[in-house]
Amino acid sequence: MSLRVRFAPSPTGYLHVGGARTALFNWLVARQAGGTFVLRIEDTDRDRSTKEMVDAILEGMEWLGLDWDEGPVFQGAGVDRHRAQALQLLGEGKAYRDFTTPEELARIREEDPDRAVRYPRERFRSLSEGEAEERAAGGEPHAIRFFMPTGETVLFRDRVHGRTSFRTDTIEDLVILRADGSPTYNLAVVSDDAEMEIDLVIRGDDHLSNTPKQVLLHQALGNKVPEFAHVPMILGADGKRLSKRHGATAVGDYADQGILSDAMVNFLALLGWSPGTDQEVMSREELIRAFSLDRVVKKSAVFDPEKLDWLNGQHLNRLSGKALADRVLALLEDDLADEARRRWSLEPEWMDYVLDLLKARARSIDEIALKLRPYVAQEIAYEPEAVKKHWMKRPEEAVGHLDALHERLAEGVEDWTEARLEEELRALAAERGVGAGRLIHPLRLALVGEAVSPGIFEVLVAMGPHRALARIAAGATWIRSRIDRES
Ligand code: GLU
């Protein structure tokens, strides 16, 4: 029988990094085993669950490429079954009705917190036989609590934590059905996991303390108890639980920041797991092959944004051709994207050439899109610091160089190659009695509007003679207008 796992987010927030990592581990285990990955939306917290969050979670999963085989199943749809099972436990004497009012319980809790744990059971015992049924039939509000066995040890096997045990004496009789008739988390999860025939529950270790309760509920209901794997929390670099303070925590934000979904998946996989080799950059297929719960650690994982950027750069470099171009163009304004596409269709190798050039230095798609602008836009802005440094320190000289470059390169148009352009530029620098750098800096600024770019000859080739010459002329004109204004 094939392995069945599930991811069960509560739609009370976006798909955050921790949830996404849990989803990914489930997905990897399912795909590796040829099993079934079920998506269950735990929407029983009606007040805090919203449709917007459900959509955001589905979108986040889709972006990450974590396709599910069944669902989304909504937990709310199973409420009748949850209720019936609570009543079944009641009928079998494994649960009892608790008529304690919230006010009463609060008062006891204040007086004696220890007693508050046992109080509902004491009260139940003091009720005469049949009295509870009578009061319930009379419509008196009450919760249903599960009888925790006394003096027992609950044992379960956890794929990360090994054999784990809890003493039942430390656990209160848990409410399984609230006074308003709504099932609690622990009952709903147990009921649903059994209904969906889940074999292995992979989730955050913040649920470790719920597990003995769930194991006992499974046993009381006669279910096969699933296996568990509690994966470690994710902390920020400061050792605190990951939160907004550490930057984006919703995976959708990373999509917006130009992080590639492959890089995010790779990064998430390494939060708490490692392949045990030196290899860090891994594709989905490689992850599916290498993943193993046995190599998931108990210790909290640390979220390192630098590492995400680095991985993104690595995945970016693996991306090429149309896959890369489509992503980059999607981030440009319509007119620029149209212009890029036009150019691409006229010279099919052009886009590959430019993108290869830019991606070698970029860490995100956004950065590539930003750097692509000068190659497709009609006009560019000049970065003020670079203007001060490379044009306006000696504006006459800069204009002179740009004019001379324009003239010289306009003649070389027939053979617009890196080698030939370099030859021309170096010869011109020698003629003008300056080092090549003195021509290159003002030229770069004229071409791309800033002081950094890929190699200048590659930039010239990527831009093409027409646009490059126009840029050089525009740069010279710009400097001249400044000289005029200042004189
Ligand atoms: N809805 C729970 C959560 O988001 C799921 C816990 C579980 O996987 O059992 O934490």
Coordinates of C-alpha atoms and ligand atoms in Angstrom, one line a residue:
M1 CA 0.0 0.0 0.0
S2 CA 1.4 3.4 -0.9
L3 CA 2.4 5.9 1.8
R4 CA 0.0 8.6 2.6
V5 CA 1.1 11.9 4.2
R6 CA -0.6 15.3 4.6
F7 CA 0.1 18.9 5.0
A8 CA -2.6 20.6 7.2
P9 CA -2.2 24.3 7.4
S10 CA -4.6 26.5 9.3
P11 CA -5.6 29.4 7.1
T12 CA -5.2 32.0 9.8
G13 CA -2.1 33.5 8.0
Y14 CA -0.1 33.4 4.8
L15 CA 2.0 30.4 3.9
H16 CA 5.1 31.2 6.0
V17 CA 8.5 29.8 5.8
G18 CA 7.9 27.2 8.6
G19 CA 4.7 26.0 7.0
A20 CA 6.3 25.8 3.6
R21 CA 9.1 23.8 4.9
T22 CA 6.7 21.3 6.5
A23 CA 4.8 21.1 3.3
L24 CA 8.0 20.5 1.4
F25 CA 9.2 17.7 3.7
N26 CA 5.8 16.0 3.2
W27 CA 5.9 16.4 -0.5
L28 CA 9.5 15.1 -0.8
V29 CA 8.6 12.0 1.3
A30 CA 5.5 11.4 -0.8
R31 CA 7.3 11.8 -4.1
Q32 CA 10.2 9.7 -3.1
A33 CA 7.9 6.9 -2.0
G34 CA 5.5 7.2 -4.9
G35 CA 3.0 7.9 -2.2
T36 CA 0.0 10.3 -1.9
F37 CA 0.3 13.9 -0.7
V38 CA -2.9 15.2 0.8
L39 CA -3.7 18.9 1.4
R40 CA -6.0 19.5 4.3
I41 CA -7.1 23.0 5.2
E42 CA -7.8 23.2 8.9
D43 CA -10.4 25.9 8.9
T44 CA -12.1 25.0 12.1
D45 CA -11.1 28.3 13.7
R46 CA -13.9 30.1 12.0
D47 CA -13.1 33.5 13.4
R48 CA -9.5 33.6 12.2
S49 CA -9.7 31.6 9.0
T50 CA -10.3 33.5 5.9
K51 CA -10.8 32.7 2.2
E52 CA -8.0 35.1 1.4
M53 CA -5.6 33.1 3.5
V54 CA -6.7 29.8 1.9
D55 CA -6.0 31.3 -1.5
A56 CA -2.7 32.6 -0.4
I57 CA -1.7 29.2 0.9
L58 CA -2.7 27.5 -2.3
E59 CA -0.9 30.1 -4.3
G60 CA 2.2 29.7 -2.2
M61 CA 2.2 25.9 -2.7
E62 CA 1.7 26.3 -6.4
W63 CA 4.6 28.8 -6.6
L64 CA 6.8 26.3 -4.8
G65 CA 5.6 23.6 -7.2
L66 CA 4.4 21.4 -4.3
D67 CA 1.5 19.7 -6.1
W68 CA -0.9 17.7 -4.0
D69 CA -2.7 14.5 -5.0
E70 CA -5.8 14.9 -2.9
G71 CA -7.7 17.9 -1.6
P72 CA -7.8 20.6 -0.6
V73 CA -10.0 18.9 1.9
F74 CA -11.6 21.3 4.4
Q75 CA -11.6 20.2 7.9
G76 CA -14.9 22.1 8.5
A77 CA -16.6 19.6 6.2
G78 CA -16.0 16.8 8.7
V79 CA -17.6 18.4 11.8
D80 CA -20.5 16.0 11.9
R81 CA -18.0 13.1 12.0
H82 CA -15.9 14.8 14.7
R83 CA -19.1 15.3 16.8
A84 CA -20.2 11.7 16.3
Q85 CA -16.9 10.4 17.4
A86 CA -16.9 12.6 20.5
L87 CA -20.3 11.2 21.4
Q88 CA -19.1 7.7 20.6
L89 CA -16.3 8.1 23.2
L90 CA -18.8 9.5 25.6
G91 CA -21.1 6.4 25.1
E92 CA -18.1 4.1 25.6
G93 CA -17.2 5.8 28.9
K94 CA -14.0 7.2 27.5
A95 CA -15.2 10.7 27.8
Y96 CA -17.5 12.7 30.1
R97 CA -19.7 15.7 30.1
D98 CA -18.2 18.7 31.9
F99 CA -20.7 21.3 33.1
T100 CA -18.2 23.6 34.6
T101 CA -18.8 27.1 33.4
P102 CA -15.9 29.1 32.1
E103 CA -16.3 31.5 35.0
E104 CA -16.1 28.7 37.6
L105 CA -13.0 27.3 35.9
A106 CA -11.3 30.7 35.8
R107 CA -12.0 31.2 39.5
I108 CA -10.5 27.8 40.4
R109 CA -7.5 28.4 38.2
E110 CA -6.8 31.6 40.1
E111 CA -7.1 30.0 43.5
D112 CA -5.3 26.8 42.7
P113 CA -3.9 26.2 39.2
D114 CA -3.0 22.5 40.0
R115 CA -6.5 21.8 41.1
A116 CA -7.9 23.4 37.9
V117 CA -6.4 20.6 35.9
R118 CA -8.3 17.9 37.8
Y119 CA -11.4 19.9 38.7
P120 CA -13.7 18.9 35.8
R121 CA -13.1 15.2 36.6
E122 CA -13.8 15.8 40.3
R123 CA -17.0 17.5 39.5
F124 CA -18.0 14.7 37.1
R125 CA -17.4 12.1 39.8
S126 CA -19.6 14.0 42.2
L127 CA -22.6 13.9 39.8
S128 CA -25.0 11.1 40.5
E129 CA -25.6 8.5 37.8
G130 CA -28.0 9.8 35.1
E131 CA -27.8 13.3 36.4
A132 CA -25.3 14.3 33.7
E133 CA -27.6 12.9 31.0
E134 CA -30.6 14.7 32.5
R135 CA -28.9 18.0 32.6
A136 CA -27.5 17.6 29.1
A137 CA -31.0 16.7 27.9
G138 CA -32.3 19.8 29.6
G139 CA -30.0 21.8 27.4
E140 CA -27.4 22.8 30.0
P141 CA -24.2 23.9 28.2
H142 CA -21.3 21.6 28.7
A143 CA -18.1 20.5 27.1
I144 CA -17.0 16.9 26.5
R145 CA -13.7 15.9 27.9
F146 CA -11.6 12.9 27.2
F147 CA -10.5 10.8 30.2
M148 CA -6.8 10.8 30.5
P149 CA -5.6 7.6 32.0
T150 CA -3.8 8.0 35.3
G151 CA -0.3 6.8 35.9
E152 CA 0.4 5.6 32.4
T153 CA 3.1 6.3 29.9
V154 CA 2.2 7.0 26.3
L155 CA 4.9 5.9 23.8
F156 CA 5.2 6.7 20.2
R157 CA 7.8 6.4 17.5
D158 CA 9.0 9.6 16.0
R159 CA 11.2 9.5 13.0
V160 CA 13.2 12.6 14.2
H161 CA 13.0 12.3 17.9
G162 CA 13.2 8.5 18.2
R163 CA 11.1 6.7 20.8
T164 CA 9.2 9.4 22.7
S165 CA 7.2 9.0 25.9
F166 CA 4.9 11.2 28.0
R167 CA 3.4 10.6 31.4
T168 CA -0.3 10.9 31.3
D169 CA -0.4 12.4 34.8
T170 CA 1.0 15.6 33.3
I171 CA -1.8 16.0 30.8
E172 CA -5.3 17.3 31.7
D173 CA -8.5 15.7 30.5
L174 CA -8.7 17.4 27.2
V175 CA -11.8 19.0 25.8
I176 CA -12.7 17.2 22.6
L177 CA -16.0 19.0 22.0
R178 CA -16.6 22.5 23.2
A179 CA -19.8 23.7 24.8
D180 CA -20.8 25.3 21.5
G181 CA -20.6 21.9 19.8
S182 CA -17.4 22.6 17.9
P183 CA -14.7 20.0 17.9
T184 CA -11.2 20.9 19.2
Y185 CA -8.0 20.7 17.2
N186 CA -6.9 17.4 18.7
L187 CA -10.1 15.6 18.0
A188 CA -10.5 17.0 14.5
V189 CA -6.9 16.1 13.6
V190 CA -7.1 12.6 14.9
S191 CA -10.5 12.0 13.2
D192 CA -9.3 13.4 9.9
D193 CA -5.9 11.6 9.9
A194 CA -7.7 8.3 10.5
E195 CA -10.4 9.1 7.9
M196 CA -7.7 10.0 5.3
E197 CA -5.6 6.9 6.3
I198 CA -2.6 9.0 7.0
D199 CA 0.4 6.8 7.7
L200 CA 3.0 9.4 8.7
V201 CA 2.4 12.8 10.2
I202 CA 5.2 15.2 9.4
R203 CA 4.8 18.6 11.2
G204 CA 6.5 21.2 13.3
D205 CA 7.8 20.1 16.7
D206 CA 5.6 22.7 18.4
H207 CA 3.0 19.9 18.1
L208 CA 5.1 17.4 19.9
S209 CA 3.2 17.9 23.2
N210 CA -0.1 17.3 21.3
T211 CA 1.0 14.0 20.1
P212 CA 0.4 11.9 23.3
K213 CA -3.1 13.2 23.4
Q214 CA -3.6 12.3 19.7
V215 CA -2.1 8.8 20.2
L216 CA -4.5 8.2 23.1
L217 CA -7.5 9.5 21.1
H218 CA -6.5 7.2 18.1
Q219 CA -6.3 4.2 20.4
A220 CA -9.6 5.1 22.1
L221 CA -11.3 5.3 18.7
G222 CA -9.7 2.0 17.6
N223 CA -7.6 3.7 14.9
K224 CA -4.3 2.6 13.6
V225 CA -1.9 5.1 15.1
P226 CA 0.2 6.9 12.4
E227 CA 3.9 7.3 12.7
F228 CA 5.2 10.8 13.5
A229 CA 8.1 13.0 12.4
H230 CA 8.4 16.3 14.3
V231 CA 10.6 18.7 12.4
P232 CA 12.6 21.5 14.2
M233 CA 11.5 25.1 14.5
I234 CA 13.1 27.7 12.4
L235 CA 14.8 30.6 14.1
G236 CA 16.2 33.9 13.0
A237 CA 19.9 34.6 13.1
D238 CA 19.5 36.1 16.6
G239 CA 18.2 32.8 17.9
K240 CA 14.6 34.0 18.3
R241 CA 11.6 32.3 16.6
L242 CA 11.4 33.5 13.1
S243 CA 9.1 36.5 12.8
K244 CA 8.5 39.6 10.7
R245 CA 11.5 41.2 12.5
H246 CA 13.7 39.0 10.5
G247 CA 12.3 40.2 7.2
A248 CA 9.8 38.5 5.0
T249 CA 8.3 35.3 6.4
A250 CA 5.5 34.7 3.9
V251 CA 6.8 32.7 0.9
G252 CA 4.8 35.0 -1.4
D253 CA 7.1 37.9 -0.5
Y254 CA 10.1 36.0 -1.7
A255 CA 8.4 35.4 -5.0
D256 CA 7.9 39.1 -5.2
Q257 CA 11.5 39.7 -4.4
G258 CA 12.7 37.8 -7.4
I259 CA 13.7 34.6 -5.6
L260 CA 13.3 31.6 -7.8
S261 CA 11.0 28.9 -6.7
D262 CA 13.7 26.3 -7.2
A263 CA 16.1 28.2 -5.0
M264 CA 13.4 28.6 -2.3
V265 CA 12.7 24.9 -2.4
N266 CA 16.4 24.1 -2.1
F267 CA 16.8 26.6 0.8
L268 CA 13.7 25.3 2.7
A269 CA 14.9 21.7 2.3
L270 CA 18.2 22.6 4.0
L271 CA 16.4 24.0 7.1
G272 CA 16.8 21.1 9.4
W273 CA 18.0 18.6 6.9
S274 CA 21.2 18.0 5.0
P275 CA 22.1 15.5 2.4
G276 CA 25.2 14.4 4.2
T277 CA 27.5 15.4 1.3
D278 CA 29.1 18.6 0.2
Q279 CA 26.4 19.3 -2.3
E280 CA 24.2 22.2 -1.3
V281 CA 22.8 23.3 -4.7
M282 CA 20.1 20.8 -5.5
S283 CA 17.3 20.6 -8.0
R284 CA 13.9 19.2 -7.0
E285 CA 14.7 15.9 -8.6
E286 CA 18.0 15.7 -6.6
L287 CA 16.1 16.6 -3.4
I288 CA 13.5 13.9 -4.0
R289 CA 16.2 11.3 -4.5
A290 CA 18.4 12.4 -1.5
F291 CA 15.8 13.4 1.1
S292 CA 15.5 11.3 4.2
L293 CA 13.7 11.9 7.5
D294 CA 16.6 10.1 9.2
R295 CA 18.8 13.0 8.4
V296 CA 16.5 15.6 9.9
V297 CA 17.9 17.0 13.0
K298 CA 16.2 17.9 16.3
K299 CA 18.1 21.1 16.8
S300 CA 16.3 24.3 15.6
A301 CA 17.3 25.4 12.1
V302 CA 18.6 29.0 11.5
F303 CA 17.1 31.1 8.7
D304 CA 20.0 32.7 6.9
P305 CA 18.9 35.2 4.2
E306 CA 22.4 35.5 2.8
K307 CA 22.3 31.8 2.1
L308 CA 19.0 32.1 0.3
D309 CA 20.5 34.9 -1.9
W310 CA 23.5 32.8 -2.6
L311 CA 21.4 29.7 -3.5
N312 CA 19.3 32.0 -5.7
G313 CA 22.4 33.1 -7.5
Q314 CA 23.3 29.5 -8.0
H315 CA 19.9 28.5 -9.4
L316 CA 19.9 31.6 -11.5
N317 CA 23.0 30.5 -13.2
R318 CA 21.5 27.1 -13.9
L319 CA 18.6 28.8 -15.7
S320 CA 19.0 29.9 -19.3
G321 CA 17.3 30.5 -22.6
K322 CA 13.5 31.0 -22.7
A323 CA 13.0 30.0 -19.0
L324 CA 15.2 32.8 -17.8
A325 CA 14.0 35.3 -20.4
D326 CA 10.3 34.7 -19.6
R327 CA 10.9 35.3 -16.0
V328 CA 12.9 38.5 -16.5
L329 CA 10.5 40.0 -19.0
A330 CA 7.6 39.4 -16.7
L331 CA 9.1 41.9 -14.4
L332 CA 9.5 44.7 -17.0
E333 CA 6.9 47.3 -17.8
D334 CA 4.9 46.4 -20.9
D335 CA 6.7 48.8 -23.3
L336 CA 10.1 47.6 -22.3
A337 CA 9.1 44.0 -22.4
D338 CA 7.7 44.5 -25.9
E339 CA 10.9 46.2 -27.0
A340 CA 12.9 43.3 -25.6
R341 CA 10.7 40.8 -27.4
R342 CA 10.9 42.6 -30.6
R343 CA 14.7 42.7 -30.5
W344 CA 14.8 39.0 -29.4
S345 CA 12.7 37.9 -32.4
L346 CA 14.9 39.9 -34.8
E347 CA 18.1 38.5 -33.3
P348 CA 17.3 35.2 -31.5
E349 CA 20.8 34.9 -29.9
W350 CA 20.7 38.4 -28.6
M351 CA 18.6 37.7 -25.4
D352 CA 20.8 34.8 -24.5
Y353 CA 23.9 36.9 -24.8
V354 CA 22.6 39.7 -22.7
L355 CA 21.0 37.6 -20.0
D356 CA 24.1 35.3 -19.7
L357 CA 26.1 38.5 -19.2
L358 CA 23.8 39.9 -16.5
K359 CA 23.0 36.7 -14.7
A360 CA 26.6 36.0 -13.9
R361 CA 26.6 39.0 -11.6
A362 CA 23.1 39.0 -10.3
R363 CA 21.5 37.3 -7.3
S364 CA 17.9 37.7 -8.3
I365 CA 15.6 37.9 -11.3
D366 CA 14.7 41.4 -10.1
E367 CA 18.3 42.5 -10.3
I368 CA 18.6 41.1 -13.8
A369 CA 15.4 42.9 -14.9
L370 CA 16.8 46.1 -13.5
K371 CA 20.1 45.7 -15.2
L372 CA 18.4 44.8 -18.5
R373 CA 16.7 48.2 -18.8
P374 CA 19.6 50.1 -20.4
Y375 CA 19.7 47.5 -23.2
V376 CA 16.1 48.0 -24.2
A377 CA 14.9 51.4 -22.9
Q378 CA 15.0 54.5 -25.1
E379 CA 16.4 56.7 -22.4
I380 CA 18.3 56.2 -19.2
A381 CA 18.9 58.2 -16.1
Y382 CA 22.5 58.8 -14.9
E383 CA 23.4 57.9 -11.4
P384 CA 24.5 61.2 -9.6
E385 CA 27.5 59.8 -7.8
A386 CA 28.9 58.3 -10.9
V387 CA 28.2 61.5 -12.8
K388 CA 30.3 63.5 -10.3
K389 CA 33.1 61.0 -10.4
H390 CA 33.4 60.1 -14.0
W391 CA 32.0 63.1 -15.9
M392 CA 31.9 66.3 -13.9
K393 CA 35.4 66.2 -12.4
R394 CA 36.8 67.0 -15.8
P395 CA 33.8 67.6 -17.9
E396 CA 35.6 68.9 -21.0
E397 CA 37.9 65.9 -21.0
A398 CA 34.9 63.5 -20.6
V399 CA 33.1 65.1 -23.5
G400 CA 36.2 65.0 -25.6
H401 CA 36.6 61.3 -24.9
L402 CA 33.0 60.5 -25.7
D403 CA 33.0 62.5 -28.9
A404 CA 36.2 60.7 -30.0
L405 CA 34.8 57.3 -29.1
H406 CA 31.6 58.1 -31.0
E407 CA 33.6 59.0 -34.1
R408 CA 35.9 56.0 -33.8
L409 CA 33.3 53.4 -33.1
A410 CA 31.0 54.7 -35.8
E411 CA 33.7 53.8 -38.3
G412 CA 34.1 50.3 -36.8
V413 CA 30.3 49.6 -37.0
E414 CA 30.8 46.9 -39.7
D415 CA 32.7 44.7 -37.3
W416 CA 31.0 45.2 -33.9
T417 CA 32.7 42.4 -32.0
E418 CA 34.3 42.4 -28.5
A419 CA 37.8 41.9 -30.0
R420 CA 37.5 44.7 -32.5
L421 CA 35.9 47.1 -30.2
E422 CA 38.7 46.6 -27.6
E423 CA 41.3 47.1 -30.3
E424 CA 39.7 50.3 -31.3
L425 CA 39.3 51.7 -27.8
R426 CA 42.8 50.9 -26.8
A427 CA 44.2 52.4 -29.9
L428 CA 42.2 55.6 -29.3
A429 CA 43.3 55.8 -25.7
A430 CA 46.9 55.5 -26.8
E431 CA 46.4 58.3 -29.4
R432 CA 44.9 60.5 -26.8
G433 CA 47.7 59.8 -24.4
V434 CA 45.6 58.3 -21.6
G435 CA 45.1 54.9 -20.1
A436 CA 42.1 52.9 -21.4
G437 CA 40.3 53.3 -18.1
R438 CA 40.0 57.0 -18.7
L439 CA 37.8 56.3 -21.7
I440 CA 36.0 53.3 -20.2
H441 CA 34.6 55.0 -17.1
P442 CA 32.8 57.9 -18.9
L443 CA 31.8 55.4 -21.6
R444 CA 30.2 53.0 -19.2
L445 CA 28.2 55.8 -17.5
A446 CA 27.0 56.9 -20.9
L447 CA 25.9 53.4 -21.9
V448 CA 24.2 52.0 -18.7
G449 CA 23.8 55.1 -16.5
E450 CA 26.0 53.8 -13.6
A451 CA 29.5 53.0 -12.7
V452 CA 29.2 49.2 -12.7
S453 CA 28.3 46.9 -15.5
P454 CA 29.6 43.7 -17.1
G455 CA 32.8 44.1 -19.2
I456 CA 32.6 47.2 -21.3
F457 CA 33.1 45.5 -24.6
E458 CA 30.5 42.9 -23.8
V459 CA 28.1 45.8 -23.0
L460 CA 28.8 47.4 -26.3
V461 CA 28.1 44.2 -28.1
A462 CA 25.0 43.5 -26.1
M463 CA 23.7 47.0 -26.8
G464 CA 24.5 46.9 -30.5
P465 CA 26.0 49.7 -32.6
H466 CA 22.9 51.8 -33.1
R467 CA 21.9 52.0 -29.4
A468 CA 25.5 52.3 -28.2
L469 CA 26.3 55.2 -30.4
A470 CA 23.1 57.0 -29.6
R471 CA 23.9 56.6 -25.9
I472 CA 27.4 57.9 -26.3
A473 CA 26.1 61.0 -28.2
A474 CA 23.4 61.5 -25.6
G475 CA 26.0 61.3 -22.8
A476 CA 28.1 63.9 -24.5
T477 CA 25.1 66.2 -25.0
W478 CA 24.1 65.9 -21.4
I479 CA 27.6 66.9 -20.2
R480 CA 27.7 69.8 -22.6
S481 CA 24.4 71.1 -21.3
R482 CA 25.9 71.1 -17.8
I483 CA 29.0 72.8 -18.9
D484 CA 26.9 75.5 -20.6
R485 CA 24.7 75.9 -17.6
E486 CA 27.6 76.3 -15.2
S487 CA 29.6 78.8 -17.4
Ligands
GLU1 N1 -3.3 23.1 11.6 C1 -2.2 22.7 12.3 C2 -1.1 23.7 12.2 O1 -1.2 24.5 11.2 C3 -1.7 21.3 11.8 C4 -1.0 20.5 12.8 C5 -0.8 19.1 12.3 O2 -0.1 19.0 11.2 O3 -1.3 18.2 12.9 O4 -0.3 23.8 13.0

